[in-house]
């Protein structure tokens, strides 16, 4: 029996679980905290670009390390050939989508509190499931459909207006507009996440290329839309006037680093853990973000938010549960003739006369007709 992979004696599936919990909750909290000072805001497009660049470096390192482990040497030319393979262009589409999604996350987290953003962002489970059904022809069980309905209802409850939604003052028109924009950004980001995630999964399943090489391709192609659509088109004037690293500090760098390692952690979870642990990690992340919002951002808890968040947690757990095995029924008409004859022989050995039984059936049929 092979031993499971461990780190310091701890199974890697639990290491990846804890790491994913910390990363998911920490990313939202740090991103939100970095956007609180409205007078000294940095350009989010530069943060997205640096995040993708950092991810590219990390994935290149992991791909090279994987090559050394498999072949015993590092070949730059072979890595280059793998990264720029003829089918590498397939990653251009999800790369552009992920870039837009990352920018929308910054917009949303600037407008919403961390707890509301974290709960609402779980709608990506719904969009991913729908995209999987449409694009991959995936069949969902009744349990998963029920969890998706429960998830939608829970997110809707979280969005119900109240006199206090994360602030001690009554929400005015400007704050309501900010919340509306933030929710819209989350909704679009969830749709994009579903499309990009399912497309990326389809690419992975359709080739034998390693996950690390695919992540290198994804990060490389993400640099171009991040630079052109973000840094140059969206914030070009400000970057030209104030500089690329305008208003950067340790919090911004922490947000960039946390976002960059997110893809690496997800790869670990996919390799060493399962969907149940991943759903469990997501649930813990929601709870941690909620507690941090109460403590750090003076988030005021409402009954509807608690109820909605609870439903989202339950739905996340339900969706991550494996489907029950399907019961297979035996069709007698499809049984081989030898099996049927063998059964008849066994019945005759037990004193069962099939000819008598057949004669009785025919007599009964004649009797029914006479009636």
Coordinates of C-alpha atoms in Angstrom, one line a residue:
X1 CA 0.0 0.0 0.0
X2 CA 1.5 3.3 -1.1
X3 CA 1.9 6.0 1.5
X4 CA 0.2 9.3 0.8
X5 CA 2.4 12.4 0.1
X6 CA 3.2 14.3 3.3
X7 CA 4.9 17.5 4.4
X8 CA 6.5 17.5 7.8
X9 CA 4.6 14.3 8.5
X10 CA 1.2 15.9 7.6
X11 CA -0.7 14.6 4.6
X12 CA -0.5 17.1 1.7
X13 CA -4.3 17.0 1.3
X14 CA -4.7 18.6 4.7
X15 CA -1.8 21.0 4.1
X16 CA -3.5 22.1 0.9
X17 CA -6.8 22.4 2.7
X18 CA -5.5 24.7 5.4
X19 CA -3.5 26.7 2.8
X20 CA -6.6 27.2 0.6
X21 CA -8.6 28.3 3.6
X22 CA -6.0 30.9 4.6
X23 CA -5.5 32.1 1.1
X24 CA -9.2 32.5 0.2
X25 CA -10.1 34.4 3.3
X26 CA -6.8 36.4 3.5
X27 CA -7.0 37.5 -0.1
X28 CA -10.5 39.1 0.3
X29 CA -9.6 40.8 3.5
X30 CA -6.3 42.2 2.2
X31 CA -7.8 43.3 -1.0
X32 CA -10.6 45.1 0.9
X33 CA -8.2 46.7 3.3
X34 CA -6.0 47.9 0.5
X35 CA -8.9 49.8 -1.0
X36 CA -10.2 51.6 2.1
X37 CA -8.0 54.7 1.8
X38 CA -9.9 56.4 -1.0
X39 CA -7.4 59.3 -1.2
X40 CA -4.4 57.1 -1.8
X41 CA -5.6 54.4 -4.2
X42 CA -3.2 52.4 -6.4
X43 CA -4.0 51.3 -9.9
X44 CA -5.6 47.9 -9.8
X45 CA -4.6 47.1 -13.3
X46 CA -0.9 47.2 -12.3
X47 CA -1.7 44.9 -9.5
X48 CA -3.4 42.4 -11.8
X49 CA -0.4 42.5 -14.2
X50 CA 2.1 42.0 -11.4
X51 CA 0.0 39.1 -10.1
X52 CA 0.0 37.3 -13.4
X53 CA 3.7 38.0 -13.8
X54 CA 4.5 36.5 -10.4
X55 CA 2.3 33.5 -11.2
X56 CA 4.2 33.0 -14.4
X57 CA 7.5 32.9 -12.6
X58 CA 6.2 30.5 -10.0
X59 CA 4.7 28.2 -12.6
X60 CA 7.9 28.2 -14.7
X61 CA 9.8 27.2 -11.6
X62 CA 7.4 24.4 -10.8
X63 CA 7.4 23.2 -14.5
X64 CA 11.2 23.1 -14.5
X65 CA 11.3 21.3 -11.2
X66 CA 8.8 18.8 -12.5
X67 CA 11.0 18.2 -15.6
X68 CA 14.1 17.6 -13.5
X69 CA 12.1 15.1 -11.4
X70 CA 11.0 13.2 -14.5
X71 CA 14.1 13.4 -16.7
X72 CA 16.9 14.2 -14.3
X73 CA 17.9 17.4 -16.1
X74 CA 16.6 20.8 -17.0
X75 CA 16.2 21.6 -20.7
X76 CA 15.2 25.2 -21.5
X77 CA 14.6 24.4 -25.1
X78 CA 12.3 21.5 -24.2
X79 CA 10.4 23.8 -21.8
X80 CA 10.1 26.4 -24.6
X81 CA 8.8 23.8 -27.0
X82 CA 6.2 22.6 -24.4
X83 CA 5.0 26.2 -23.5
X84 CA 4.7 27.3 -27.1
X85 CA 3.2 24.1 -28.5
X86 CA 0.9 24.3 -31.5
X87 CA -2.2 24.1 -29.2
X88 CA -1.0 26.8 -26.8
X89 CA -3.3 29.3 -28.5
X90 CA -6.3 27.6 -26.9
X91 CA -5.3 29.3 -23.6
X92 CA -5.7 32.8 -25.0
X93 CA -9.4 32.8 -24.4
X94 CA -9.4 31.8 -20.7
X95 CA -6.4 34.0 -20.2
X96 CA -8.3 37.1 -21.4
X97 CA -11.4 36.1 -19.4
X98 CA -9.4 35.6 -16.2
X99 CA -7.8 39.0 -16.6
X100 CA -11.2 40.7 -16.8
X101 CA -12.4 38.6 -13.9
X102 CA -9.4 39.7 -11.7
X103 CA -10.0 43.4 -12.5
X104 CA -13.7 43.0 -11.7
X105 CA -12.8 41.4 -8.3
X106 CA -10.9 44.6 -7.4
X107 CA -13.9 46.7 -8.5
X108 CA -16.3 44.6 -6.4
X109 CA -14.1 44.5 -3.3
X110 CA -13.7 48.2 -3.5
X111 CA -17.5 48.6 -3.3
X112 CA -18.6 45.8 -1.0
X113 CA -17.5 44.7 2.4
X114 CA -15.4 41.5 2.6
X115 CA -18.1 39.3 4.1
X116 CA -20.8 40.3 1.5
X117 CA -18.2 39.9 -1.4
X118 CA -17.1 36.4 -0.1
X119 CA -20.7 35.1 0.2
X120 CA -21.9 36.6 -3.1
X121 CA -18.9 35.3 -5.0
X122 CA -20.0 31.8 -4.3
X123 CA -22.4 32.3 -7.2
X124 CA -19.5 31.1 -9.3
X125 CA -20.5 27.6 -8.2
X126 CA -23.8 28.1 -9.9
X127 CA -22.3 29.6 -13.1
X128 CA -19.6 26.9 -13.3
X129 CA -22.3 24.2 -12.9
X130 CA -24.5 25.7 -15.7
X131 CA -21.5 26.2 -18.0
X132 CA -20.4 22.6 -17.3
X133 CA -23.9 21.4 -18.3
X134 CA -23.9 23.5 -21.4
X135 CA -20.3 23.2 -22.6
X136 CA -19.3 19.7 -21.3
X137 CA -22.8 18.1 -21.4
X138 CA -22.3 17.2 -17.7
X139 CA -25.2 15.6 -15.9
X140 CA -26.0 16.9 -12.4
X141 CA -27.8 14.9 -9.8
X142 CA -30.9 16.1 -8.0
X143 CA -28.8 16.8 -4.9
X144 CA -26.6 19.2 -6.9
X145 CA -29.5 21.0 -8.5
X146 CA -31.1 21.4 -5.0
X147 CA -27.9 22.8 -3.6
X148 CA -27.7 25.3 -6.5
X149 CA -31.2 26.5 -5.8
X150 CA -30.4 26.8 -2.1
X151 CA -27.2 28.7 -3.0
X152 CA -29.1 31.2 -5.1
X153 CA -31.7 31.7 -2.4
X154 CA -29.0 32.2 0.2
X155 CA -27.1 34.8 -1.8
X156 CA -30.4 36.6 -2.5
X157 CA -31.0 36.8 1.3
X158 CA -27.6 38.3 1.8
X159 CA -28.4 41.1 -0.6
X160 CA -31.6 42.1 1.1
X161 CA -31.5 45.8 2.0
X162 CA -31.4 46.8 5.7
X163 CA -30.8 49.9 7.7
X164 CA -27.2 48.8 8.4
X165 CA -25.2 46.9 5.8
X166 CA -21.7 47.0 7.1
X167 CA -21.8 50.6 8.3
X168 CA -23.0 52.5 11.3
X169 CA -24.7 55.1 9.3
X170 CA -27.8 54.8 7.2
X171 CA -27.0 53.9 3.6
X172 CA -27.4 56.9 1.3
X173 CA -27.9 57.1 -2.4
X174 CA -24.2 57.1 -3.2
X175 CA -23.5 54.1 -1.1
X176 CA -26.4 52.3 -2.6
X177 CA -25.0 53.0 -6.1
X178 CA -21.6 51.7 -5.0
X179 CA -23.2 48.5 -3.7
X180 CA -25.2 48.1 -6.9
X181 CA -22.0 48.5 -9.0
X182 CA -20.2 46.1 -6.6
X183 CA -22.9 43.4 -6.9
X184 CA -22.9 43.8 -10.7
X185 CA -19.1 43.4 -10.8
X186 CA -19.4 40.2 -8.7
X187 CA -22.2 38.8 -11.0
X188 CA -20.2 39.4 -14.1
X189 CA -17.0 38.0 -12.5
X190 CA -18.9 34.9 -11.5
X191 CA -20.2 34.3 -15.1
X192 CA -16.7 34.9 -16.5
X193 CA -15.3 32.5 -13.9
X194 CA -17.7 29.8 -14.9
X195 CA -17.0 30.1 -18.6
X196 CA -13.2 30.3 -18.2
X197 CA -13.0 27.5 -15.6
X198 CA -15.0 25.1 -17.7
X199 CA -13.1 26.0 -20.9
X200 CA -9.8 25.5 -19.1
X201 CA -11.0 22.1 -17.7
X202 CA -12.0 21.1 -21.3
X203 CA -8.5 22.0 -22.5
X204 CA -6.8 20.1 -19.7
X205 CA -8.9 17.0 -20.3
X206 CA -8.3 17.1 -24.1
X207 CA -4.5 17.0 -23.8
X208 CA -1.6 15.3 -22.0
X209 CA 0.2 18.5 -21.2
X210 CA 1.0 18.9 -17.5
X211 CA -1.0 21.3 -15.4
X212 CA 2.1 23.4 -14.7
X213 CA 2.8 24.0 -18.4
X214 CA -0.8 24.9 -18.9
X215 CA -0.6 27.4 -16.1
X216 CA 2.6 28.9 -17.6
X217 CA 0.7 29.3 -20.9
X218 CA -2.3 30.8 -19.1
X219 CA -0.2 33.3 -17.1
X220 CA 1.9 34.2 -20.2
X221 CA -1.1 35.0 -22.3
X222 CA -2.8 36.8 -19.4
X223 CA 0.1 39.4 -19.5
X224 CA -1.1 40.9 -22.8
X225 CA -4.7 41.7 -21.9
X226 CA -3.6 42.8 -18.5
X227 CA -1.0 45.2 -20.0
X228 CA -3.0 46.4 -23.0
X229 CA -6.6 46.5 -21.6
X230 CA -5.7 47.3 -18.1
X231 CA -2.4 49.3 -17.6
X232 CA -2.5 51.0 -21.0
X233 CA -6.2 51.5 -21.8
X234 CA -7.8 51.7 -18.4
X235 CA -5.2 53.5 -16.3
X236 CA -2.7 54.6 -18.9
X237 CA -2.9 58.3 -18.2
X238 CA -2.5 57.9 -14.5
X239 CA 0.3 55.4 -14.8
X240 CA 2.2 57.7 -17.2
X241 CA 1.8 60.7 -14.9
X242 CA 2.3 59.1 -11.5
X243 CA 4.2 55.9 -12.2
X244 CA 3.5 52.2 -12.3
X245 CA 3.9 51.7 -8.5
X246 CA 1.9 54.7 -7.5
X247 CA 0.6 54.4 -3.9
X248 CA 2.1 50.9 -3.5
X249 CA 2.7 49.7 0.1
X250 CA 3.2 46.4 1.9
X251 CA -0.6 45.7 1.9
X252 CA -0.8 46.1 -1.9
X253 CA 2.2 43.8 -2.3
X254 CA 0.6 41.3 0.0
X255 CA -2.6 41.3 -2.0
X256 CA -0.6 40.8 -5.2
X257 CA 1.3 37.9 -3.7
X258 CA -1.8 36.3 -2.2
X259 CA -3.6 36.4 -5.6
X260 CA -0.6 35.0 -7.4
X261 CA -0.2 31.9 -5.2
X262 CA -4.0 31.2 -5.4
X263 CA -3.6 29.3 -8.6
X264 CA -0.8 27.2 -7.2
X265 CA -2.8 26.3 -4.2
X266 CA -5.8 25.3 -6.3
X267 CA -3.5 23.0 -8.3
X268 CA -2.4 21.4 -5.0
X269 CA -6.0 20.9 -3.9
X270 CA -6.9 19.3 -7.3
X271 CA -3.9 17.0 -7.1
X272 CA -4.0 15.9 -3.4
X273 CA -7.5 16.6 -2.1
X274 CA -11.0 16.1 -3.4
X275 CA -14.2 18.1 -3.9
X276 CA -15.4 17.6 -0.3
X277 CA -12.3 19.1 1.2
X278 CA -12.4 21.9 -1.3
X279 CA -16.0 22.7 -0.4
X280 CA -15.1 22.5 3.3
X281 CA -12.2 24.9 2.7
X282 CA -14.6 27.3 0.9
X283 CA -17.0 27.2 3.8
X284 CA -14.3 27.9 6.4
X285 CA -13.0 30.8 4.2
X286 CA -16.5 32.4 4.3
X287 CA -16.6 32.1 8.1
X288 CA -13.2 33.6 8.5
X289 CA -14.0 36.5 6.2
X290 CA -17.2 37.1 8.1
X291 CA -15.4 37.2 11.4
X292 CA -12.6 39.4 10.1
X293 CA -15.2 41.8 8.6
X294 CA -16.8 42.1 12.0
X295 CA -13.5 42.7 13.8
X296 CA -11.6 44.8 11.3
X297 CA -14.2 46.6 9.3
X298 CA -17.0 47.0 12.0
X299 CA -19.4 45.0 9.9
X300 CA -22.8 45.0 11.5
X301 CA -24.5 41.5 11.4
X302 CA -28.1 41.3 10.4
X303 CA -30.5 38.4 10.7
X304 CA -31.0 38.1 6.9
X305 CA -27.2 38.0 6.4
X306 CA -26.7 35.3 8.9
X307 CA -29.5 33.2 7.4
X308 CA -28.3 33.7 3.9
X309 CA -24.7 32.9 4.7
X310 CA -25.8 29.8 6.5
X311 CA -27.8 28.6 3.4
X312 CA -24.7 29.3 1.3
X313 CA -22.5 27.2 3.6
X314 CA -25.0 24.4 3.5
X315 CA -25.4 24.6 -0.3
X316 CA -21.6 24.6 -0.7
X317 CA -21.3 21.4 1.4
X318 CA -24.2 19.7 -0.4
X319 CA -22.7 20.5 -3.8
X320 CA -19.3 19.1 -2.8
X321 CA -20.7 15.8 -1.7
X322 CA -20.2 12.9 -4.2
X323 CA -23.3 11.6 -6.0
X324 CA -24.8 8.4 -4.7
X325 CA -24.0 5.3 -6.9
X326 CA -26.6 4.6 -9.5
X327 CA -28.6 1.4 -9.1
X328 CA -28.3 -0.9 -12.0
X329 CA -31.4 -3.1 -12.8
X330 CA -31.1 -6.4 -14.7
X331 CA -33.1 -6.7 -17.9
X332 CA -34.3 -10.3 -18.2
X333 CA -34.8 -9.9 -21.9
X334 CA -31.1 -9.1 -22.4
X335 CA -29.9 -12.2 -20.5
X336 CA -28.0 -14.8 -22.5
X337 CA -29.9 -17.8 -23.7
X338 CA -27.5 -20.1 -21.9
X339 CA -28.3 -18.4 -18.6
X340 CA -32.0 -18.9 -19.0
X341 CA -31.6 -22.5 -20.0
X342 CA -29.3 -23.1 -17.1
X343 CA -31.9 -21.6 -14.7
X344 CA -34.6 -23.9 -16.2
X345 CA -32.3 -26.9 -15.7
X346 CA -31.8 -26.0 -12.1
X347 CA -35.6 -25.7 -11.6
X348 CA -36.1 -29.1 -13.2
X349 CA -33.5 -30.5 -10.9
X350 CA -35.4 -29.1 -7.9
X351 CA -38.6 -31.0 -9.1
X352 CA -40.0 -28.1 -11.1
X353 CA -41.5 -29.3 -14.4
X354 CA -41.4 -26.4 -16.9
X355 CA -43.7 -28.3 -19.4
X356 CA -46.4 -28.6 -16.8
X357 CA -46.1 -24.9 -16.0
X358 CA -46.4 -24.0 -19.7
X359 CA -49.4 -26.3 -20.1
X360 CA -51.1 -24.7 -17.1
X361 CA -50.5 -21.2 -18.5
X362 CA -52.0 -22.2 -21.9
X363 CA -55.1 -23.7 -20.2
X364 CA -55.5 -20.5 -18.1
X365 CA -55.3 -18.4 -21.3
X366 CA -58.0 -20.6 -23.0
X367 CA -60.2 -20.3 -19.9
X368 CA -59.9 -16.5 -19.9
X369 CA -60.9 -16.4 -23.5
X370 CA -64.0 -18.5 -22.9
X371 CA -65.0 -16.1 -20.2

